Tab-separated table of C-alpha atoms in Angstrom:
chain	number	residue	atom	x	y	z
A	199	MET	CA	24.495	-30.270	-22.794
A	200	SER	CA	25.999	-27.286	-24.109
A	201	PRO	CA	27.663	-24.460	-21.738
A	202	SER	CA	25.005	-21.912	-23.491
A	203	GLY	CA	21.609	-24.481	-23.077
A	204	ALA	CA	23.393	-24.972	-18.872
A	205	LEU	CA	23.297	-21.356	-18.890
A	206	LEU	CA	19.739	-21.025	-20.328
A	207	LEU	CA	18.337	-23.331	-17.779
A	208	VAL	CA	19.907	-21.446	-14.892
A	209	LEU	CA	18.530	-18.139	-15.671
A	210	ALA	CA	15.296	-20.175	-16.446
A	211	ALA	CA	15.445	-21.624	-12.853
A	212	VAL	CA	16.110	-18.150	-11.252
A	213	ALA	CA	13.296	-16.652	-12.959
A	214	PRO	CA	10.834	-17.058	-10.048
A	215	ALA	CA	13.523	-15.110	-8.215
A	216	PHE	CA	12.524	-11.798	-9.844
A	217	ALA	CA	8.692	-11.886	-8.415
A	218	HIS	CA	8.506	-11.223	-4.721
A	219	HIS	CA	5.403	-11.035	-2.114
A	220	VAL	CA	5.841	-7.542	-0.987
A	221	GLY	CA	2.313	-7.296	0.477
A	222	ALA	CA	-0.355	-5.410	-0.407
A	223	TYR	CA	-1.988	-1.945	0.330
A	224	VAL	CA	-5.776	-1.403	0.444
A	225	PRO	CA	-6.413	2.307	1.048
A	226	THR	CA	-8.541	2.958	4.024
A	227	ASP	CA	-10.684	5.685	5.336
A	228	ASN	CA	-9.043	8.747	7.045
A	229	GLU	CA	-10.809	10.441	10.269
A	230	ILE	CA	-12.996	12.672	8.259
A	231	THR	CA	-14.472	9.936	6.104
A	232	THR	CA	-14.556	7.676	9.100
A	233	ASN	CA	-16.298	10.514	10.983
A	234	PHE	CA	-19.170	10.991	7.811
A	235	LYS	CA	-19.802	6.908	7.656
A	236	GLN	CA	-20.469	6.721	11.544
A	237	ILE	CA	-22.733	10.195	11.513
A	238	LYS	CA	-24.279	8.732	8.427
A	239	PHE	CA	-25.052	5.342	9.704
A	240	SER	CA	-26.320	6.890	12.867
A	241	VAL	CA	-28.988	9.018	11.302
A	242	GLN	CA	-29.974	5.750	8.924
A	243	ALA	CA	-30.458	4.348	11.966
A	244	GLY	CA	-32.574	6.818	13.624
A	245	LYS	CA	-29.659	7.508	16.338
A	246	PHE	CA	-30.285	11.166	15.977
A	247	ASP	CA	-28.275	11.559	19.548
A	248	VAL	CA	-25.549	9.419	18.790
A	249	ALA	CA	-25.045	11.429	15.478
A	250	LEU	CA	-25.212	14.712	17.046
A	251	ARG	CA	-22.785	13.396	19.231
A	252	PHE	CA	-20.477	12.193	16.710
A	253	PHE	CA	-20.122	15.275	14.581
A	254	GLU	CA	-19.982	17.695	17.745
A	255	THR	CA	-16.337	15.516	19.305
A	256	GLY	CA	-15.705	14.177	15.842
A	257	PRO	CA	-13.148	15.113	13.032
A	258	LEU	CA	-15.207	16.624	10.890
A	259	ARG	CA	-16.752	19.473	12.615
A	260	ALA	CA	-13.482	20.751	12.993
A	261	ASP	CA	-12.463	20.785	9.648
A	262	MET	CA	-15.790	22.429	8.955
A	263	ARG	CA	-14.626	24.791	10.987
A	264	ALA	CA	-11.326	25.547	9.607
A	265	ARG	CA	-12.454	25.507	5.794
A	266	ALA	CA	-15.166	28.396	6.964
A	267	GLY	CA	-13.873	30.274	4.834
A	268	SER	CA	-14.643	28.302	1.555
A	269	LEU	CA	-18.282	26.717	2.909
A	270	PRO	CA	-21.349	28.187	2.112
A	271	ARG	CA	-22.100	30.094	6.087
A	272	GLY	CA	-24.106	27.908	8.721
A	273	LEU	CA	-23.646	25.407	7.051
A	274	GLU	CA	-21.573	23.725	10.156
A	275	ALA	CA	-24.548	25.312	12.322
A	276	GLY	CA	-27.174	24.122	10.286
A	277	LEU	CA	-25.621	20.611	10.061
A	278	SER	CA	-25.986	20.899	13.977
A	279	ALA	CA	-29.977	21.594	14.306
A	280	ALA	CA	-30.433	19.480	11.598
A	281	LEU	CA	-29.154	16.109	13.862
A	282	ALA	CA	-30.501	18.173	17.309
A	283	ALA	CA	-34.306	18.123	15.105
A	284	GLY	CA	-33.428	14.388	13.685
A	285	ASP	CA	-34.036	15.812	9.639
A	286	ALA	CA	-32.219	13.070	7.655
A	287	ALA	CA	-33.048	14.749	4.827
A	288	GLU	CA	-31.401	18.171	5.810
A	289	VAL	CA	-28.221	15.764	7.471
A	290	GLU	CA	-27.933	14.456	4.079
A	291	ARG	CA	-27.875	17.443	1.846
A	292	ARG	CA	-25.469	19.470	4.363
A	293	LEU	CA	-22.849	16.520	4.608
A	294	MET	CA	-23.150	16.415	0.320
A	295	VAL	CA	-22.807	20.068	0.294
A	296	PHE	CA	-19.374	19.753	2.683
A	297	PHE	CA	-17.792	16.836	0.819
A	298	ALA	CA	-18.587	18.781	-2.943
A	299	ALA	CA	-16.605	21.459	-1.519
A	300	LEU	CA	-14.142	19.473	-0.119
A	301	ALA	CA	-13.818	17.655	-3.784
A	302	ARG	CA	-13.957	21.309	-5.836
A	303	ASP	CA	-11.142	22.925	-3.327
A	304	LEU	CA	-9.052	19.951	-5.004
A	305	ALA	CA	-10.166	19.958	-7.967
A	306	LEU	CA	-9.040	23.643	-8.683
A	307	ASP	CA	-5.784	23.269	-6.468
A	308	ALA	CA	-5.156	19.976	-8.843
A	309	GLU	CA	-5.936	22.150	-11.636
A	310	ARG	CA	-3.575	25.178	-10.576
A	311	ARG	CA	-0.561	22.375	-9.896
A	312	THR	CA	-0.870	19.954	-12.539
A	313	ALA	CA	-0.526	23.172	-15.047
A	314	ASP	CA	3.070	24.172	-13.157
A	315	PRO	CA	5.513	24.191	-16.949
A	316	GLN	CA	8.479	23.524	-14.087
A	317	LEU	CA	7.323	20.200	-13.848
A	318	SER	CA	8.271	17.112	-16.113
A	319	HIS	CA	5.529	15.358	-18.077
A	320	ASP	CA	5.310	12.578	-15.453
A	321	ALA	CA	5.004	14.495	-12.137
A	322	ARG	CA	2.507	16.276	-13.499
A	323	ALA	CA	0.595	13.117	-14.737
A	324	ALA	CA	1.370	11.734	-10.573
A	325	ILE	CA	0.098	14.952	-9.048
A	326	GLY	CA	-3.153	14.571	-11.666
A	327	ALA	CA	-3.800	11.084	-10.383
A	328	ARG	CA	-2.768	11.501	-6.451
A	329	PHE	CA	-5.423	14.500	-6.689
A	330	LEU	CA	-7.486	12.705	-8.521
A	331	GLU	CA	-7.869	9.677	-5.540
A	332	ALA	CA	-8.288	12.231	-3.502
A	333	ILE	CA	-11.326	13.921	-4.668
A	334	TRP	CA	-12.495	10.918	-5.066
A	335	ARG	CA	-12.519	9.732	-1.578
A	336	TYR	CA	-14.853	12.593	-0.818
A	337	TYR	CA	-16.818	12.601	-3.972
A	338	ASN	CA	-17.501	9.058	-3.489
A	339	LEU	CA	-19.163	9.382	-0.491
A	340	VAL	CA	-22.233	11.379	-1.600
A	341	ASP	CA	-22.535	10.369	-4.965
A	342	PHE	CA	-25.694	8.832	-4.399
A	343	ALA	CA	-27.092	12.094	-2.629
A	344	VAL	CA	-25.857	14.229	-5.651
A	345	ALA	CA	-27.557	11.614	-8.549
A	346	GLN	CA	-30.605	11.539	-6.328
A	347	ARG	CA	-31.092	15.420	-6.043
A	348	ASP	CA	-29.301	15.992	-9.741
A	349	ASP	CA	-28.702	12.904	-11.847
A	350	LYS	CA	-27.256	15.683	-14.597
A	351	THR	CA	-24.324	16.851	-12.084
A	352	SER	CA	-23.892	13.219	-10.727
A	353	VAL	CA	-23.413	12.255	-14.231
A	354	ALA	CA	-20.880	15.014	-15.594
A	355	VAL	CA	-18.612	14.711	-12.521
A	356	ARG	CA	-18.132	11.164	-13.331
A	357	LEU	CA	-17.522	11.894	-17.025
A	358	ALA	CA	-15.220	14.758	-16.097
A	359	PHE	CA	-13.420	12.103	-13.105
A	360	ASP	CA	-13.075	9.747	-15.814
A	361	GLU	CA	-11.705	12.187	-18.853
A	362	ALA	CA	-8.949	13.147	-16.202
A	363	ALA	CA	-8.039	9.631	-14.724
A	364	GLY	CA	-7.438	8.553	-18.176
A	365	TYR	CA	-4.746	11.896	-18.891
A	366	ALA	CA	-3.354	11.259	-15.533
A	367	LYS	CA	-2.681	7.306	-16.364
A	368	GLY	CA	-2.110	7.622	-20.045
A	369	THR	CA	0.640	8.730	-21.990
A	370	ALA	CA	-1.231	12.088	-23.620
A	371	ALA	CA	-0.222	15.829	-22.601
A	372	PRO	CA	-0.882	15.898	-19.024
A	373	ALA	CA	-2.024	19.963	-19.634
A	374	GLY	CA	-4.977	17.764	-20.810
A	375	LEU	CA	-5.925	16.926	-16.986
A	376	ARG	CA	-6.957	20.668	-16.677
A	377	GLU	CA	-10.049	20.995	-18.511
A	378	PRO	CA	-11.911	17.979	-17.105
A	379	LEU	CA	-10.442	19.311	-13.549
A	380	ALA	CA	-12.024	23.094	-14.164
A	381	ARG	CA	-15.173	21.113	-15.396
A	382	ILE	CA	-15.357	19.138	-11.873
A	383	ALA	CA	-14.470	22.273	-9.745
A	384	GLN	CA	-17.003	24.029	-12.053
A	385	VAL	CA	-20.033	21.549	-11.606
A	386	LEU	CA	-19.652	21.147	-7.843
A	387	SER	CA	-19.356	24.678	-7.304
A	388	VAL	CA	-22.759	25.161	-9.585
A	389	LEU	CA	-23.896	21.942	-6.885
A	390	ILE	CA	-23.223	23.431	-3.499
A	391	GLU	CA	-24.287	27.337	-4.841
A	392	SER	CA	-27.771	25.642	-5.909
A	393	SER	CA	-28.014	23.557	-2.935
A	394	THR	CA	-26.849	26.269	-0.202
A	395	PRO	CA	-29.398	27.257	2.247
A	396	ALA	CA	-29.712	31.298	1.034
A	397	ARG	CA	-30.586	29.910	-2.212
A	398	ARG	CA	-33.249	26.936	-1.216
A	399	GLY	CA	-34.487	30.087	1.239
A	400	SER	CA	-34.382	27.419	4.130
B	67	MET	CA	5.986	-50.185	3.307
B	68	ILE	CA	9.857	-50.026	2.923
B	69	PRO	CA	11.520	-53.201	1.079
B	70	ALA	CA	13.323	-55.736	3.295
B	71	SER	CA	16.248	-55.459	0.581
B	72	ARG	CA	16.710	-51.701	0.680
B	73	THR	CA	19.210	-50.052	2.477
B	74	PRO	CA	17.558	-47.558	5.157
B	75	VAL	CA	18.950	-43.513	4.211
B	76	GLN	CA	21.333	-42.416	7.150
B	77	TRP	CA	20.260	-39.184	7.773
B	78	ARG	CA	23.242	-37.021	7.938
B	79	VAL	CA	23.546	-33.466	9.748
B	80	PRO	CA	24.744	-30.544	7.801
B	81	PRO	CA	28.102	-28.746	8.599
B	82	VAL	CA	27.926	-27.047	12.035
B	83	PRO	CA	28.240	-23.424	10.516
B	84	VAL	CA	24.813	-23.907	8.219
B	85	LEU	CA	23.191	-25.237	11.639
B	86	LEU	CA	24.101	-22.006	13.024
B	87	THR	CA	23.235	-19.710	10.590
B	88	ALA	CA	20.161	-21.049	10.420
B	89	VAL	CA	19.647	-20.921	14.008
B	90	VAL	CA	20.794	-17.627	14.150
B	91	LEU	CA	18.173	-16.714	11.433
B	92	ILE	CA	15.444	-18.289	13.375
B	93	VAL	CA	16.513	-15.918	16.223
B	94	CYS	CA	16.673	-13.059	14.601
B	95	ALA	CA	13.411	-13.591	13.075
B	96	GLU	CA	11.745	-14.182	16.722
B	97	ALA	CA	13.620	-11.093	17.943
B	98	GLY	CA	12.547	-8.659	15.044
B	99	GLY	CA	9.122	-9.821	15.465
B	100	ALA	CA	8.841	-9.297	18.944
B	101	SER	CA	10.800	-5.451	18.015
B	102	MET	CA	8.128	-5.039	15.841
B	103	VAL	CA	5.135	-5.513	18.463
B	104	ARG	CA	7.415	-3.661	21.406
B	105	PHE	CA	8.772	-0.737	18.729
B	106	LYS	CA	5.520	-0.310	17.024
B	107	LEU	CA	4.682	3.017	17.645
B	108	GLU	CA	8.825	4.222	18.300
B	109	LEU	CA	8.876	2.789	14.725
B	110	THR	CA	5.943	4.154	12.428
B	111	ARG	CA	7.202	7.314	14.097
B	112	TRP	CA	10.647	7.529	12.937
B	113	ALA	CA	9.389	6.347	9.595
B	114	ARG	CA	6.813	9.044	9.083
B	115	ASN	CA	9.139	11.642	10.287
B	116	ALA	CA	11.837	10.376	7.508
B	117	MET	CA	9.221	10.702	4.899
B	118	LEU	CA	8.318	14.306	5.717
B	119	ALA	CA	11.888	15.136	5.906
B	120	ARG	CA	11.895	13.859	2.174
B	121	PRO	CA	8.699	15.233	0.164
B	122	ALA	CA	10.204	14.968	-3.008
B	123	VAL	CA	11.069	11.118	-2.882
B	124	HIS	CA	7.946	10.630	-1.498
B	125	GLY	CA	6.053	12.898	-4.023
B	126	LEU	CA	3.964	14.730	-1.224
B	127	LEU	CA	2.720	17.920	-2.235
B	128	GLY	CA	1.705	19.701	1.591
B	129	VAL	CA	-1.933	19.053	0.742
B	130	ARG	CA	-2.849	16.674	3.707
B	131	ASP	CA	-6.159	15.274	1.910
B	132	VAL	CA	-3.639	14.265	-0.820
B	133	ASP	CA	-0.303	13.086	1.244
B	134	GLU	CA	-1.914	10.888	4.100
B	135	ARG	CA	-2.727	8.764	1.744
B	136	VAL	CA	1.169	8.306	0.557
B	137	LEU	CA	2.154	8.393	4.126
B	138	ASP	CA	-0.406	5.598	5.158
B	139	GLU	CA	0.551	3.374	2.049
B	140	ALA	CA	4.518	4.092	2.556
B	141	LEU	CA	3.839	3.160	6.307
B	142	VAL	CA	1.486	0.186	5.296
B	143	LYS	CA	4.445	-1.240	3.477
B	144	PHE	CA	7.196	0.069	6.007
B	145	ASP	CA	5.246	-2.709	7.817
B	146	ALA	CA	5.213	-5.106	5.310
B	147	GLY	CA	8.716	-5.528	5.164
B	148	LEU	CA	9.449	-6.107	8.846
B	149	ARG	CA	6.174	-8.280	8.666
B	150	LEU	CA	7.624	-10.314	5.632
B	151	PHE	CA	11.127	-10.138	7.419
B	152	HIS	CA	9.902	-11.818	10.289
B	153	LEU	CA	7.715	-14.888	8.422
B	154	HIS	CA	10.652	-15.619	5.578
B	155	ALA	CA	13.665	-15.525	8.139
B	156	GLU	CA	11.497	-17.311	10.070
B	157	GLY	CA	10.768	-19.914	7.525
B	158	MET	CA	14.258	-19.749	5.185
B	159	GLY	CA	15.726	-21.308	8.715
B	160	LEU	CA	13.659	-24.193	8.865
B	161	VAL	CA	14.745	-24.710	4.888
B	162	ILE	CA	18.301	-24.416	5.442
B	163	VAL	CA	18.121	-27.114	8.088
B	164	ALA	CA	15.631	-29.365	5.993
B	165	MET	CA	17.124	-29.070	2.370
B	166	THR	CA	20.981	-28.803	3.793
B	167	THR	CA	20.344	-32.232	5.588
B	168	VAL	CA	18.876	-33.499	2.325
B	169	ALA	CA	21.940	-32.469	0.427
B	170	ALA	CA	24.358	-33.697	3.174
B	171	THR	CA	22.486	-37.183	2.572
B	172	LEU	CA	21.835	-37.916	-0.733
B	173	ALA	CA	24.638	-35.840	-2.276
B	174	SER	CA	27.010	-37.986	-2.430
B	175	SER	CA	29.167	-36.638	-4.673
B	176	PRO	CA	31.296	-33.249	-2.979
B	177	ALA	CA	31.800	-31.653	-5.733
B	178	SER	CA	28.129	-31.271	-6.078
B	179	ARG	CA	27.053	-31.430	-1.949
B	180	ARG	CA	29.169	-28.703	-1.204
B	181	PRO	CA	27.689	-25.700	-3.159
B	182	ILE	CA	24.274	-26.971	-3.024
B	183	ILE	CA	24.891	-26.856	0.735
B	184	ALA	CA	27.071	-23.441	0.464
B	185	LEU	CA	24.246	-21.681	-2.076
B	186	LEU	CA	21.035	-22.568	0.439
B	187	THR	CA	22.595	-21.772	3.473
B	188	VAL	CA	24.362	-18.023	1.766
B	189	GLY	CA	20.628	-17.888	-0.324
B	190	GLY	CA	18.064	-18.733	2.783
B	191	ALA	CA	19.970	-16.480	5.042
B	192	GLY	CA	20.142	-13.209	2.668
B	193	TYR	CA	17.015	-13.533	1.621
B	194	PRO	CA	14.804	-12.803	4.386
B	195	LEU	CA	17.411	-9.398	4.790
B	196	GLY	CA	16.200	-7.965	1.952
B	197	TYR	CA	12.829	-6.995	3.531
B	198	LEU	CA	14.877	-6.052	6.704
B	199	LEU	CA	16.519	-3.512	4.124
B	200	TRP	CA	13.439	-2.644	1.715
B	201	SER	CA	11.548	-1.505	5.193
B	202	GLY	CA	14.993	0.736	6.045
B	203	LEU	CA	14.747	1.914	2.555
B	204	ILE	CA	11.324	3.362	2.179
B	205	PRO	CA	11.561	6.324	4.476
B	206	TYR	CA	14.690	7.557	2.207
B	207	TYR	CA	14.009	6.312	-1.530
B	208	GLY	CA	10.651	5.857	-1.414
B	209	LEU	CA	8.220	2.526	-2.290
B	210	GLU	CA	9.508	2.153	-5.786
B	211	ARG	CA	13.614	2.776	-5.705
B	212	GLY	CA	13.666	1.193	-2.653
B	213	LYS	CA	12.170	-2.172	-4.199
B	214	THR	CA	14.523	-1.876	-6.659
B	215	ILE	CA	17.562	-1.808	-4.283
B	216	ALA	CA	16.502	-4.388	-2.343
B	217	GLU	CA	15.850	-6.406	-5.234
B	218	TRP	CA	19.174	-6.537	-7.083
B	219	LEU	CA	21.188	-6.258	-4.047
B	220	VAL	CA	19.392	-8.811	-2.217
B	221	TRP	CA	16.181	-11.112	-3.418
B	222	ILE	CA	16.807	-11.531	-6.928
B	223	PRO	CA	20.784	-12.659	-6.003
B	224	PHE	CA	20.297	-14.523	-2.720
B	225	GLY	CA	16.605	-16.028	-3.893
B	226	GLY	CA	18.499	-17.169	-7.105
B	227	ALA	CA	20.702	-19.250	-5.278
B	228	THR	CA	18.248	-20.598	-2.732
B	229	ILE	CA	16.371	-21.745	-5.831
B	230	VAL	CA	19.240	-22.790	-7.954
B	231	ALA	CA	20.108	-25.112	-5.178
B	232	LEU	CA	16.484	-26.745	-5.030
B	233	TRP	CA	16.718	-27.529	-8.245
B	234	TRP	CA	20.242	-29.254	-8.043
B	235	LEU	CA	19.358	-30.863	-5.619
B	236	ALA	CA	15.700	-31.854	-6.699
B	237	GLY	CA	17.988	-33.056	-9.899
B	238	LEU	CA	20.386	-35.605	-7.517
B	239	VAL	CA	17.529	-36.823	-5.582
B	240	ALA	CA	15.667	-37.611	-8.256
B	241	LEU	CA	18.737	-38.982	-10.288
B	242	ARG	CA	18.886	-41.135	-7.195
B	243	LEU	CA	15.733	-42.432	-7.296
B	244	TRP	CA	16.116	-43.135	-10.957
B	245	HIS	CA	19.616	-45.091	-10.999
B	246	HIS	CA	17.811	-47.094	-7.509
């Protein structure tokens, strides 16, 4: 065998060394989404006393309080009252408003940060992708509730999200991210507005 | 059933330094596994603090909802690196013992036996350390850069050495079978 043939053989033999098992990561719930699921499943099971306890002692309520300035007035008190009254539809609506607000605030923040001209193309795309992941984590929880009330809003958010994800993954200018992010924020703002108790007279 | 005319193989023990290397590797695997459990909280806290001290490396943005996912993934991989070290060090210790025994017994020529045993020992003992190195690098260099460093410093050279030695040994054993 020639030396070059032997070298090729060795390289072919060593090729598997370029692949290593480094484990897999499956994103998990954070404390807010976990608490949301606790409340939601308790409500679905008709255990409103359990749901109320999860709400009163859980991080979701603490987060609602911390973000009170950017949430519709009375959202927390209304949710607490709905749980105490055993009103499942109202609980779902208020939780939907809360998570829509979380997603909207993230979309606004993402829009601002991806507009920073001092950041490189890759850095802006990476920031956009991370924000989109966080937005979807929250919006995904209430998309069904949104679609039940207003399927156009649900479709609009999904389309804008897909468009933004395309910009974040692709080679196109990350400046393109801003428009769909702004659309997500705008559509969710309208949803929150139209679902607030004051507008509904509840 | 082995034919009566065939001479039974007389198994030969590999050199003592090779066996010592394998045993020490397995001891490290067990000590590493036990330490992971004993110091899980301290290790996680250390890694998290080291990552928080280097926000640019990990792309942390100061937004809890975004950063927690990044930190969580890095901590899961940090833990996975320690687990994979434990697993590979145990496994490669046994691979060294088994394969160098085969080489010591069946590779009759010292010209091939010595390099095969050396490659198996060095490659087998070094490869698992790549996982330990990767875990240690994650908080300082991030997931991908840490992985690249561990790959080029440890996984590719040591893993490659082991693979070359195993193919070489497989070829020798096949050749021996052919001649018999």
